[in-house]
Amino acid sequence: MKKLTANKAYLVFYAFDIVLLIVVAVFLLPFSKNNNSPNSKNAAFIEAEQLKDITEIRILDKNAKCRVSMHRIGGQWMGTDSFSNDSLYWPADNKTVENFLVQMSTEIPWTKKASNVTSWKKLGVDASNAVEVDLRIDSKTAASLFFGYADDLNGEIYFRTSKESTVWQAKTDVENFVYEKNASFWADPFLIPSCIRTKAENRDSGLRRGELAYIKPAEHVKPIKILKKSFDSGYTGVYSFYEKDDQIVVIPEFSGNDYAELISYRYTISKWTYEKFVAQLKESK
């Protein structure tokens, strides 16, 4: 067996080192691609300049089987949800929607939590577990985000954008909106929606509804009362009241323009609120 000369031994040693470096580089290449983003930054979920152009908001929580969609019609927001199979349309609470958009456009510190797809499920930002939020401008996506679990130690929530695999975490008031699993949260809270009344009528009528209702009275069930009201704004409302257990189900219908005539929803009120509301409508005829 021939012995290697010193020069040949060095060559073999260097060749082995080169091969090892190539193997390590190939192994680390996917990780280097996922680590292009900084470890922290200040950013917003959407640019503030885009807010005035947003025409649609979609919030989908697959775990809760809840989907809320809201469209801007003129200066008002109109909503629908999966609980009604998108068949009922309620006037959204403009203040709640605008507050949500302000939080989405507020710059906050982002800290990188993970850099690859394998972390998504553990952090709750995969498509099956995340709350997906889409903001659209004329049917084109302006921002798409996936919000996951919260950090048990600091309360920060994990999230990612649809454009990268990086998972970030941040403390943000957006969580007060996106994890809400009840469409009633987004709907106008008043028995007479703010979009229907004048400012003076807004001051005079502060009665609030209960939860949105998705039951449809049977054809043989007659309302216990029907009242019609003409508002100073030019709109007309017809309220049908149905008794169910210890509550009253209200089905309002409005006319006056295309937006008002799109409204088709139901909600519950207590019997105390019912008596107050009926008296109010009769007095203001």
PDB file of C-alpha atoms in Angstrom:
ATOM      1  CA  MET A   1       0.000   0.000   0.000  1.00  0.00           C
ATOM      2  CA  LYS A   2       1.437   3.307  -1.068  1.00  0.00           C
ATOM      3  CA  LYS A   3       1.790   6.115   1.432  1.00  0.00           C
ATOM      4  CA  LEU A   4       0.391   9.547   0.595  1.00  0.00           C
ATOM      5  CA  THR A   5       2.934  12.262   0.233  1.00  0.00           C
ATOM      6  CA  ALA A   6       2.490  15.344   2.383  1.00  0.00           C
ATOM      7  CA  ASN A   7       1.290  17.394  -0.616  1.00  0.00           C
ATOM      8  CA  LYS A   8      -1.276  14.785  -1.636  1.00  0.00           C
ATOM      9  CA  ALA A   9      -2.497  14.516   1.945  1.00  0.00           C
ATOM     10  CA  TYR A  10      -3.064  18.268   2.073  1.00  0.00           C
ATOM     11  CA  LEU A  11      -4.951  18.122  -1.231  1.00  0.00           C
ATOM     12  CA  VAL A  12      -7.238  15.365   0.048  1.00  0.00           C
ATOM     13  CA  PHE A  13      -7.806  17.290   3.264  1.00  0.00           C
ATOM     14  CA  TYR A  14      -8.704  20.503   1.404  1.00  0.00           C
ATOM     15  CA  ALA A  15     -10.940  18.624  -1.039  1.00  0.00           C
ATOM     16  CA  PHE A  16     -12.804  17.064   1.877  1.00  0.00           C
ATOM     17  CA  ASP A  17     -13.233  20.523   3.473  1.00  0.00           C
ATOM     18  CA  ILE A  18     -14.606  21.976   0.228  1.00  0.00           C
ATOM     19  CA  VAL A  19     -17.108  19.153  -0.150  1.00  0.00           C
ATOM     20  CA  LEU A  20     -18.188  19.592   3.482  1.00  0.00           C
ATOM     21  CA  LEU A  21     -18.666  23.336   3.008  1.00  0.00           C
ATOM     22  CA  ILE A  22     -20.783  22.741  -0.101  1.00  0.00           C
ATOM     23  CA  VAL A  23     -23.003  20.253   1.779  1.00  0.00           C
ATOM     24  CA  VAL A  24     -23.460  22.689   4.683  1.00  0.00           C
ATOM     25  CA  ALA A  25     -24.225  25.563   2.292  1.00  0.00           C
ATOM     26  CA  VAL A  26     -26.839  23.528   0.442  1.00  0.00           C
ATOM     27  CA  PHE A  27     -28.411  22.485   3.733  1.00  0.00           C
ATOM     28  CA  LEU A  28     -28.603  26.059   5.032  1.00  0.00           C
ATOM     29  CA  LEU A  29     -29.787  27.640   1.778  1.00  0.00           C
ATOM     30  CA  PRO A  30     -33.553  27.315   2.500  1.00  0.00           C
ATOM     31  CA  PHE A  31     -33.050  28.848   5.929  1.00  0.00           C
ATOM     32  CA  SER A  32     -31.087  31.777   4.544  1.00  0.00           C
ATOM     33  CA  LYS A  33     -33.919  32.523   2.112  1.00  0.00           C
ATOM     34  CA  ASN A  34     -36.415  32.624   4.956  1.00  0.00           C
ATOM     35  CA  ASN A  35     -34.251  34.915   7.046  1.00  0.00           C
ATOM     36  CA  ASN A  36     -34.084  37.844   4.671  1.00  0.00           C
ATOM     37  CA  SER A  37     -36.486  39.857   6.846  1.00  0.00           C
ATOM     38  CA  PRO A  38     -35.129  41.723   9.888  1.00  0.00           C
ATOM     39  CA  ASN A  39     -35.668  40.404  13.400  1.00  0.00           C
ATOM     40  CA  SER A  40     -37.794  43.431  14.277  1.00  0.00           C
ATOM     41  CA  LYS A  41     -39.349  46.429  12.582  1.00  0.00           C
ATOM     42  CA  ASN A  42     -42.077  49.030  12.931  1.00  0.00           C
ATOM     43  CA  ALA A  43     -44.899  48.412  10.494  1.00  0.00           C
ATOM     44  CA  ALA A  44     -48.646  48.563   9.926  1.00  0.00           C
ATOM     45  CA  PHE A  45     -50.892  45.869   8.514  1.00  0.00           C
ATOM     46  CA  ILE A  46     -51.964  48.269   5.761  1.00  0.00           C
ATOM     47  CA  GLU A  47     -50.855  51.724   4.671  1.00  0.00           C
ATOM     48  CA  ALA A  48     -52.956  54.548   6.113  1.00  0.00           C
ATOM     49  CA  GLU A  49     -53.191  56.142   2.654  1.00  0.00           C
ATOM     50  CA  GLN A  50     -55.181  53.125   1.438  1.00  0.00           C
ATOM     51  CA  LEU A  51     -57.941  53.293   4.049  1.00  0.00           C
ATOM     52  CA  LYS A  52     -60.150  55.703   2.121  1.00  0.00           C
ATOM     53  CA  ASP A  53     -60.125  53.294  -0.827  1.00  0.00           C
ATOM     54  CA  ILE A  54     -61.032  50.102   1.068  1.00  0.00           C
ATOM     55  CA  THR A  55     -64.372  48.827  -0.229  1.00  0.00           C
ATOM     56  CA  GLU A  56     -64.598  45.391   1.382  1.00  0.00           C
ATOM     57  CA  ILE A  57     -63.547  43.680   4.610  1.00  0.00           C
ATOM     58  CA  ARG A  58     -63.632  39.913   5.041  1.00  0.00           C
ATOM     59  CA  ILE A  59     -62.941  38.154   8.325  1.00  0.00           C
ATOM     60  CA  LEU A  60     -62.923  34.346   8.302  1.00  0.00           C
ATOM     61  CA  ASP A  61     -62.547  32.143  11.383  1.00  0.00           C
ATOM     62  CA  LYS A  62     -62.703  28.538  10.197  1.00  0.00           C
ATOM     63  CA  ASN A  63     -62.524  27.088  13.708  1.00  0.00           C
ATOM     64  CA  ALA A  64     -65.576  29.064  14.791  1.00  0.00           C
ATOM     65  CA  LYS A  65     -67.218  28.542  11.395  1.00  0.00           C
ATOM     66  CA  CYS A  66     -67.755  32.287  11.290  1.00  0.00           C
ATOM     67  CA  ARG A  67     -67.353  34.579   8.306  1.00  0.00           C
ATOM     68  CA  VAL A  68     -68.216  38.272   8.301  1.00  0.00           C
ATOM     69  CA  SER A  69     -68.151  40.363   5.136  1.00  0.00           C
ATOM     70  CA  MET A  70     -68.666  44.107   5.010  1.00  0.00           C
ATOM     71  CA  HIS A  71     -68.983  46.339   1.955  1.00  0.00           C
ATOM     72  CA  ARG A  72     -68.747  50.089   1.758  1.00  0.00           C
ATOM     73  CA  ILE A  73     -71.746  51.568  -0.042  1.00  0.00           C
ATOM     74  CA  GLY A  74     -71.314  55.292  -0.390  1.00  0.00           C
ATOM     75  CA  GLY A  75     -70.353  56.483   3.068  1.00  0.00           C
ATOM     76  CA  GLN A  76     -71.963  53.545   4.886  1.00  0.00           C
ATOM     77  CA  TRP A  77     -70.886  49.978   5.595  1.00  0.00           C
ATOM     78  CA  MET A  78     -73.229  47.040   5.006  1.00  0.00           C
ATOM     79  CA  GLY A  79     -72.546  43.596   6.475  1.00  0.00           C
ATOM     80  CA  THR A  80     -73.550  39.992   6.063  1.00  0.00           C
ATOM     81  CA  ASP A  81     -72.335  36.744   7.630  1.00  0.00           C
ATOM     82  CA  SER A  82     -72.136  32.990   7.321  1.00  0.00           C
ATOM     83  CA  PHE A  83     -74.762  32.440  10.038  1.00  0.00           C
ATOM     84  CA  SER A  84     -77.397  33.620   7.558  1.00  0.00           C
ATOM     85  CA  ASN A  85     -75.593  32.077   4.563  1.00  0.00           C
ATOM     86  CA  ASP A  86     -75.095  35.656   3.368  1.00  0.00           C
ATOM     87  CA  SER A  87     -78.845  36.055   2.917  1.00  0.00           C
ATOM     88  CA  LEU A  88     -79.391  38.785   5.525  1.00  0.00           C
ATOM     89  CA  TYR A  89     -77.822  42.242   5.301  1.00  0.00           C
ATOM     90  CA  TRP A  90     -77.365  44.430   8.336  1.00  0.00           C
ATOM     91  CA  PRO A  91     -76.199  48.038   8.629  1.00  0.00           C
ATOM     92  CA  ALA A  92     -72.705  47.922  10.064  1.00  0.00           C
ATOM     93  CA  ASP A  93     -71.607  50.186  12.886  1.00  0.00           C
ATOM     94  CA  ASN A  94     -69.458  52.730  11.040  1.00  0.00           C
ATOM     95  CA  LYS A  95     -67.579  53.670  14.223  1.00  0.00           C
ATOM     96  CA  THR A  96     -66.569  50.065  14.915  1.00  0.00           C
ATOM     97  CA  VAL A  97     -65.456  49.513  11.323  1.00  0.00           C
ATOM     98  CA  GLU A  98     -63.487  52.761  11.177  1.00  0.00           C
ATOM     99  CA  ASN A  99     -61.826  52.038  14.535  1.00  0.00           C
ATOM    100  CA  PHE A 100     -60.799  48.632  13.240  1.00  0.00           C
ATOM    101  CA  LEU A 101     -59.277  50.144  10.088  1.00  0.00           C
ATOM    102  CA  VAL A 102     -57.408  52.742  12.143  1.00  0.00           C
ATOM    103  CA  GLN A 103     -55.854  49.969  14.240  1.00  0.00           C
ATOM    104  CA  MET A 104     -54.940  48.055  11.074  1.00  0.00           C
ATOM    105  CA  SER A 105     -53.109  51.125   9.746  1.00  0.00           C
ATOM    106  CA  THR A 106     -51.306  52.004  12.994  1.00  0.00           C
ATOM    107  CA  GLU A 107     -47.561  51.333  13.018  1.00  0.00           C
ATOM    108  CA  ILE A 108     -46.486  49.008  15.839  1.00  0.00           C
ATOM    109  CA  PRO A 109     -43.303  47.049  16.662  1.00  0.00           C
ATOM    110  CA  TRP A 110     -43.150  43.658  14.903  1.00  0.00           C
ATOM    111  CA  THR A 111     -40.798  40.968  16.250  1.00  0.00           C
ATOM    112  CA  LYS A 112     -39.879  37.910  14.222  1.00  0.00           C
ATOM    113  CA  LYS A 113     -41.011  34.668  15.877  1.00  0.00           C
ATOM    114  CA  ALA A 114     -40.267  32.071  13.204  1.00  0.00           C
ATOM    115  CA  SER A 115     -39.070  31.924   9.615  1.00  0.00           C
ATOM    116  CA  ASN A 116     -40.512  28.828   7.998  1.00  0.00           C
ATOM    117  CA  VAL A 117     -43.774  27.141   7.120  1.00  0.00           C
ATOM    118  CA  THR A 118     -43.241  24.296   9.596  1.00  0.00           C
ATOM    119  CA  SER A 119     -43.938  26.714  12.472  1.00  0.00           C
ATOM    120  CA  TRP A 120     -47.316  27.877  11.163  1.00  0.00           C
ATOM    121  CA  LYS A 121     -49.549  25.234  12.735  1.00  0.00           C
ATOM    122  CA  LYS A 122     -47.881  25.427  16.156  1.00  0.00           C
ATOM    123  CA  LEU A 123     -48.390  29.202  16.213  1.00  0.00           C
ATOM    124  CA  GLY A 124     -51.925  29.017  14.793  1.00  0.00           C
ATOM    125  CA  VAL A 125     -51.251  30.966  11.592  1.00  0.00           C
ATOM    126  CA  ASP A 126     -51.922  28.097   9.181  1.00  0.00           C
ATOM    127  CA  ALA A 127     -55.000  28.277   6.957  1.00  0.00           C
ATOM    128  CA  SER A 128     -56.954  25.818   9.125  1.00  0.00           C
ATOM    129  CA  ASN A 129     -56.493  27.583  12.471  1.00  0.00           C
ATOM    130  CA  ALA A 130     -55.856  31.254  11.751  1.00  0.00           C
ATOM    131  CA  VAL A 131     -58.344  34.079  11.579  1.00  0.00           C
ATOM    132  CA  GLU A 132     -57.943  35.334   8.019  1.00  0.00           C
ATOM    133  CA  VAL A 133     -58.469  39.036   7.349  1.00  0.00           C
ATOM    134  CA  ASP A 134     -58.731  40.394   3.813  1.00  0.00           C
ATOM    135  CA  LEU A 135     -58.993  44.076   2.986  1.00  0.00           C
ATOM    136  CA  ARG A 136     -59.985  44.757  -0.599  1.00  0.00           C
ATOM    137  CA  ILE A 137     -60.164  47.668  -2.969  1.00  0.00           C
ATOM    138  CA  ASP A 138     -62.685  47.056  -5.767  1.00  0.00           C
ATOM    139  CA  SER A 139     -62.364  43.253  -5.395  1.00  0.00           C
ATOM    140  CA  LYS A 140     -58.531  43.384  -5.466  1.00  0.00           C
ATOM    141  CA  THR A 141     -56.722  42.341  -2.283  1.00  0.00           C
ATOM    142  CA  ALA A 142     -54.942  45.251  -0.619  1.00  0.00           C
ATOM    143  CA  ALA A 143     -53.855  43.281   2.466  1.00  0.00           C
ATOM    144  CA  SER A 144     -54.270  39.672   3.539  1.00  0.00           C
ATOM    145  CA  LEU A 145     -53.236  38.502   7.009  1.00  0.00           C
ATOM    146  CA  PHE A 146     -53.469  35.376   9.135  1.00  0.00           C
ATOM    147  CA  PHE A 147     -53.790  35.928  12.890  1.00  0.00           C
ATOM    148  CA  GLY A 148     -52.926  33.019  15.170  1.00  0.00           C
ATOM    149  CA  TYR A 149     -52.511  32.261  18.853  1.00  0.00           C
ATOM    150  CA  ALA A 150     -51.377  34.637  21.593  1.00  0.00           C
ATOM    151  CA  ASP A 151     -48.119  34.339  23.519  1.00  0.00           C
ATOM    152  CA  ASP A 152     -48.998  33.200  27.067  1.00  0.00           C
ATOM    153  CA  LEU A 153     -46.226  35.282  28.601  1.00  0.00           C
ATOM    154  CA  ASN A 154     -46.635  38.712  27.006  1.00  0.00           C
ATOM    155  CA  GLY A 155     -50.062  38.545  25.352  1.00  0.00           C
ATOM    156  CA  GLU A 156     -48.643  39.364  21.932  1.00  0.00           C
ATOM    157  CA  ILE A 157     -50.367  37.674  19.001  1.00  0.00           C
ATOM    158  CA  TYR A 158     -48.706  35.720  16.213  1.00  0.00           C
ATOM    159  CA  PHE A 159     -49.488  36.594  12.613  1.00  0.00           C
ATOM    160  CA  ARG A 160     -48.179  36.441   9.085  1.00  0.00           C
ATOM    161  CA  THR A 161     -48.938  38.124   5.805  1.00  0.00           C
ATOM    162  CA  SER A 162     -49.916  36.245   2.682  1.00  0.00           C
ATOM    163  CA  LYS A 163     -46.719  37.443   0.981  1.00  0.00           C
ATOM    164  CA  GLU A 164     -44.107  35.732   3.161  1.00  0.00           C
ATOM    165  CA  SER A 165     -43.528  32.675   5.335  1.00  0.00           C
ATOM    166  CA  THR A 166     -42.201  34.676   8.307  1.00  0.00           C
ATOM    167  CA  VAL A 167     -44.302  34.611  11.462  1.00  0.00           C
ATOM    168  CA  TRP A 168     -44.306  37.833  13.462  1.00  0.00           C
ATOM    169  CA  GLN A 169     -45.624  38.703  16.895  1.00  0.00           C
ATOM    170  CA  ALA A 170     -46.900  42.034  18.191  1.00  0.00           C
ATOM    171  CA  LYS A 171     -49.087  43.663  20.797  1.00  0.00           C
ATOM    172  CA  THR A 172     -51.993  45.227  18.924  1.00  0.00           C
ATOM    173  CA  ASP A 173     -55.573  46.300  19.585  1.00  0.00           C
ATOM    174  CA  VAL A 174     -56.534  44.590  16.318  1.00  0.00           C
ATOM    175  CA  GLU A 175     -57.070  41.482  18.455  1.00  0.00           C
ATOM    176  CA  ASN A 176     -60.140  43.175  19.981  1.00  0.00           C
ATOM    177  CA  PHE A 177     -61.774  42.976  16.558  1.00  0.00           C
ATOM    178  CA  VAL A 178     -60.524  39.942  14.618  1.00  0.00           C
ATOM    179  CA  TYR A 179     -61.174  37.356  17.351  1.00  0.00           C
ATOM    180  CA  GLU A 180     -64.791  38.481  17.824  1.00  0.00           C
ATOM    181  CA  LYS A 181     -66.917  35.483  16.818  1.00  0.00           C
ATOM    182  CA  ASN A 182     -70.293  37.234  16.820  1.00  0.00           C
ATOM    183  CA  ALA A 183     -71.547  39.234  13.835  1.00  0.00           C
ATOM    184  CA  SER A 184     -73.623  41.322  16.260  1.00  0.00           C
ATOM    185  CA  PHE A 185     -70.361  42.992  17.297  1.00  0.00           C
ATOM    186  CA  TRP A 186     -70.071  44.621  13.858  1.00  0.00           C
ATOM    187  CA  ALA A 187     -73.732  45.559  13.333  1.00  0.00           C
ATOM    188  CA  ASP A 188     -75.238  48.945  14.184  1.00  0.00           C
ATOM    189  CA  PRO A 189     -76.384  48.614  17.828  1.00  0.00           C
ATOM    190  CA  PHE A 190     -79.458  50.848  17.672  1.00  0.00           C
ATOM    191  CA  LEU A 191     -83.072  49.872  17.025  1.00  0.00           C
ATOM    192  CA  ILE A 192     -83.187  52.726  14.550  1.00  0.00           C
ATOM    193  CA  PRO A 193     -79.828  52.463  12.726  1.00  0.00           C
ATOM    194  CA  SER A 194     -77.643  55.560  12.751  1.00  0.00           C
ATOM    195  CA  CYS A 195     -77.610  55.605   8.952  1.00  0.00           C
ATOM    196  CA  ILE A 196     -81.406  56.019   8.917  1.00  0.00           C
ATOM    197  CA  ARG A 197     -81.783  58.804  11.491  1.00  0.00           C
ATOM    198  CA  THR A 198     -80.876  62.479  11.483  1.00  0.00           C
ATOM    199  CA  LYS A 199     -78.478  63.840  14.124  1.00  0.00           C
ATOM    200  CA  ALA A 200     -81.437  65.167  16.132  1.00  0.00           C
ATOM    201  CA  GLU A 201     -83.137  61.782  16.001  1.00  0.00           C
ATOM    202  CA  ASN A 202     -79.838  60.172  17.065  1.00  0.00           C
ATOM    203  CA  ARG A 203     -79.942  62.214  20.256  1.00  0.00           C
ATOM    204  CA  ASP A 204     -83.550  61.318  20.952  1.00  0.00           C
ATOM    205  CA  SER A 205     -83.376  57.567  20.400  1.00  0.00           C
ATOM    206  CA  GLY A 206     -80.708  55.576  22.227  1.00  0.00           C
ATOM    207  CA  LEU A 207     -82.518  52.261  22.556  1.00  0.00           C
ATOM    208  CA  ARG A 208     -80.271  49.338  21.620  1.00  0.00           C
ATOM    209  CA  ARG A 209     -80.960  45.923  20.197  1.00  0.00           C
ATOM    210  CA  GLY A 210     -79.885  42.552  21.528  1.00  0.00           C
ATOM    211  CA  GLU A 211     -78.246  39.843  19.412  1.00  0.00           C
ATOM    212  CA  LEU A 212     -78.832  39.457  15.701  1.00  0.00           C
ATOM    213  CA  ALA A 213     -81.427  36.748  15.070  1.00  0.00           C
ATOM    214  CA  TYR A 214     -81.474  34.199  12.276  1.00  0.00           C
ATOM    215  CA  ILE A 215     -84.866  32.588  12.797  1.00  0.00           C
ATOM    216  CA  LYS A 216     -87.645  33.155  10.300  1.00  0.00           C
ATOM    217  CA  PRO A 217     -91.205  33.214  11.642  1.00  0.00           C
ATOM    218  CA  ALA A 218     -93.423  30.526  10.188  1.00  0.00           C
ATOM    219  CA  GLU A 219     -96.019  31.754   7.696  1.00  0.00           C
ATOM    220  CA  HIS A 220     -98.877  31.087  10.100  1.00  0.00           C
ATOM    221  CA  VAL A 221     -97.235  33.125  12.881  1.00  0.00           C
ATOM    222  CA  LYS A 222     -98.513  36.689  12.837  1.00  0.00           C
ATOM    223  CA  PRO A 223     -96.644  39.644  14.338  1.00  0.00           C
ATOM    224  CA  ILE A 224     -97.974  40.975  17.622  1.00  0.00           C
ATOM    225  CA  LYS A 225     -97.614  44.505  16.255  1.00  0.00           C
ATOM    226  CA  ILE A 226     -96.555  46.374  13.086  1.00  0.00           C
ATOM    227  CA  LEU A 227     -95.560  50.025  13.272  1.00  0.00           C
ATOM    228  CA  LYS A 228     -94.539  52.431  10.525  1.00  0.00           C
ATOM    229  CA  LYS A 229     -92.281  55.418  11.065  1.00  0.00           C
ATOM    230  CA  SER A 230     -91.263  58.262   8.725  1.00  0.00           C
ATOM    231  CA  PHE A 231     -87.915  59.753   9.661  1.00  0.00           C
ATOM    232  CA  ASP A 232     -86.778  63.350   9.222  1.00  0.00           C
ATOM    233  CA  SER A 233     -83.947  62.013   7.051  1.00  0.00           C
ATOM    234  CA  GLY A 234     -86.487  61.027   4.395  1.00  0.00           C
ATOM    235  CA  TYR A 235     -86.362  57.302   5.123  1.00  0.00           C
ATOM    236  CA  THR A 236     -89.359  55.210   6.111  1.00  0.00           C
ATOM    237  CA  GLY A 237     -89.232  52.227   8.436  1.00  0.00           C
ATOM    238  CA  VAL A 238     -91.716  49.438   9.044  1.00  0.00           C
ATOM    239  CA  TYR A 239     -91.168  47.378  12.199  1.00  0.00           C
ATOM    240  CA  SER A 240     -92.745  43.958  12.691  1.00  0.00           C
ATOM    241  CA  PHE A 241     -92.606  42.498  16.212  1.00  0.00           C
ATOM    242  CA  TYR A 242     -92.850  38.783  17.005  1.00  0.00           C
ATOM    243  CA  GLU A 243     -93.021  37.259  20.455  1.00  0.00           C
ATOM    244  CA  LYS A 244     -90.629  34.384  21.156  1.00  0.00           C
ATOM    245  CA  ASP A 245     -90.277  32.981  24.666  1.00  0.00           C
ATOM    246  CA  ASP A 246     -89.343  35.897  26.925  1.00  0.00           C
ATOM    247  CA  GLN A 247     -88.020  38.075  24.101  1.00  0.00           C
ATOM    248  CA  ILE A 248     -89.276  39.993  21.097  1.00  0.00           C
ATOM    249  CA  VAL A 249     -87.886  39.415  17.614  1.00  0.00           C
ATOM    250  CA  VAL A 250     -87.851  42.576  15.505  1.00  0.00           C
ATOM    251  CA  ILE A 251     -87.839  42.547  11.704  1.00  0.00           C
ATOM    252  CA  PRO A 252     -87.343  46.071  10.326  1.00  0.00           C
ATOM    253  CA  GLU A 253     -87.704  47.139   6.702  1.00  0.00           C
ATOM    254  CA  PHE A 254     -86.540  50.486   5.346  1.00  0.00           C
ATOM    255  CA  SER A 255     -87.062  52.465   2.179  1.00  0.00           C
ATOM    256  CA  GLY A 256     -85.761  55.750   0.827  1.00  0.00           C
ATOM    257  CA  ASN A 257     -82.729  54.769  -1.248  1.00  0.00           C
ATOM    258  CA  ASP A 258     -80.901  51.694  -2.514  1.00  0.00           C
ATOM    259  CA  TYR A 259     -78.834  51.307   0.671  1.00  0.00           C
ATOM    260  CA  ALA A 260     -81.885  51.405   2.946  1.00  0.00           C
ATOM    261  CA  GLU A 261     -83.767  48.910   0.813  1.00  0.00           C
ATOM    262  CA  LEU A 262     -80.865  46.432   0.979  1.00  0.00           C
ATOM    263  CA  ILE A 263     -81.228  46.175   4.749  1.00  0.00           C
ATOM    264  CA  SER A 264     -82.849  42.865   5.675  1.00  0.00           C
ATOM    265  CA  TYR A 265     -82.040  41.592   9.147  1.00  0.00           C
ATOM    266  CA  ARG A 266     -83.585  40.617  12.481  1.00  0.00           C
ATOM    267  CA  TYR A 267     -82.633  41.083  16.087  1.00  0.00           C
ATOM    268  CA  THR A 268     -83.953  40.428  19.574  1.00  0.00           C
ATOM    269  CA  ILE A 269     -84.970  42.893  22.274  1.00  0.00           C
ATOM    270  CA  SER A 270     -86.324  42.525  25.781  1.00  0.00           C
ATOM    271  CA  LYS A 271     -89.987  43.095  26.505  1.00  0.00           C
ATOM    272  CA  TRP A 272     -89.040  46.206  28.483  1.00  0.00           C
ATOM    273  CA  THR A 273     -87.234  47.625  25.442  1.00  0.00           C
ATOM    274  CA  TYR A 274     -90.190  46.649  23.272  1.00  0.00           C
ATOM    275  CA  GLU A 275     -92.626  48.669  25.395  1.00  0.00           C
ATOM    276  CA  LYS A 276     -90.298  51.669  25.366  1.00  0.00           C
ATOM    277  CA  PHE A 277     -89.728  51.462  21.628  1.00  0.00           C
ATOM    278  CA  VAL A 278     -93.401  51.082  20.724  1.00  0.00           C
ATOM    279  CA  ALA A 279     -94.258  54.110  22.878  1.00  0.00           C
ATOM    280  CA  GLN A 280     -91.481  56.078  21.216  1.00  0.00           C
ATOM    281  CA  LEU A 281     -92.621  55.225  17.693  1.00  0.00           C
ATOM    282  CA  LYS A 282     -96.230  56.111  18.469  1.00  0.00           C
ATOM    283  CA  GLU A 283     -95.271  59.447  19.996  1.00  0.00           C
ATOM    284  CA  SER A 284     -93.124  60.464  17.028  1.00  0.00           C
ATOM    285  CA  LYS A 285     -95.548  59.551  14.256  1.00  0.00           C
TER     286      LYS A 285
END
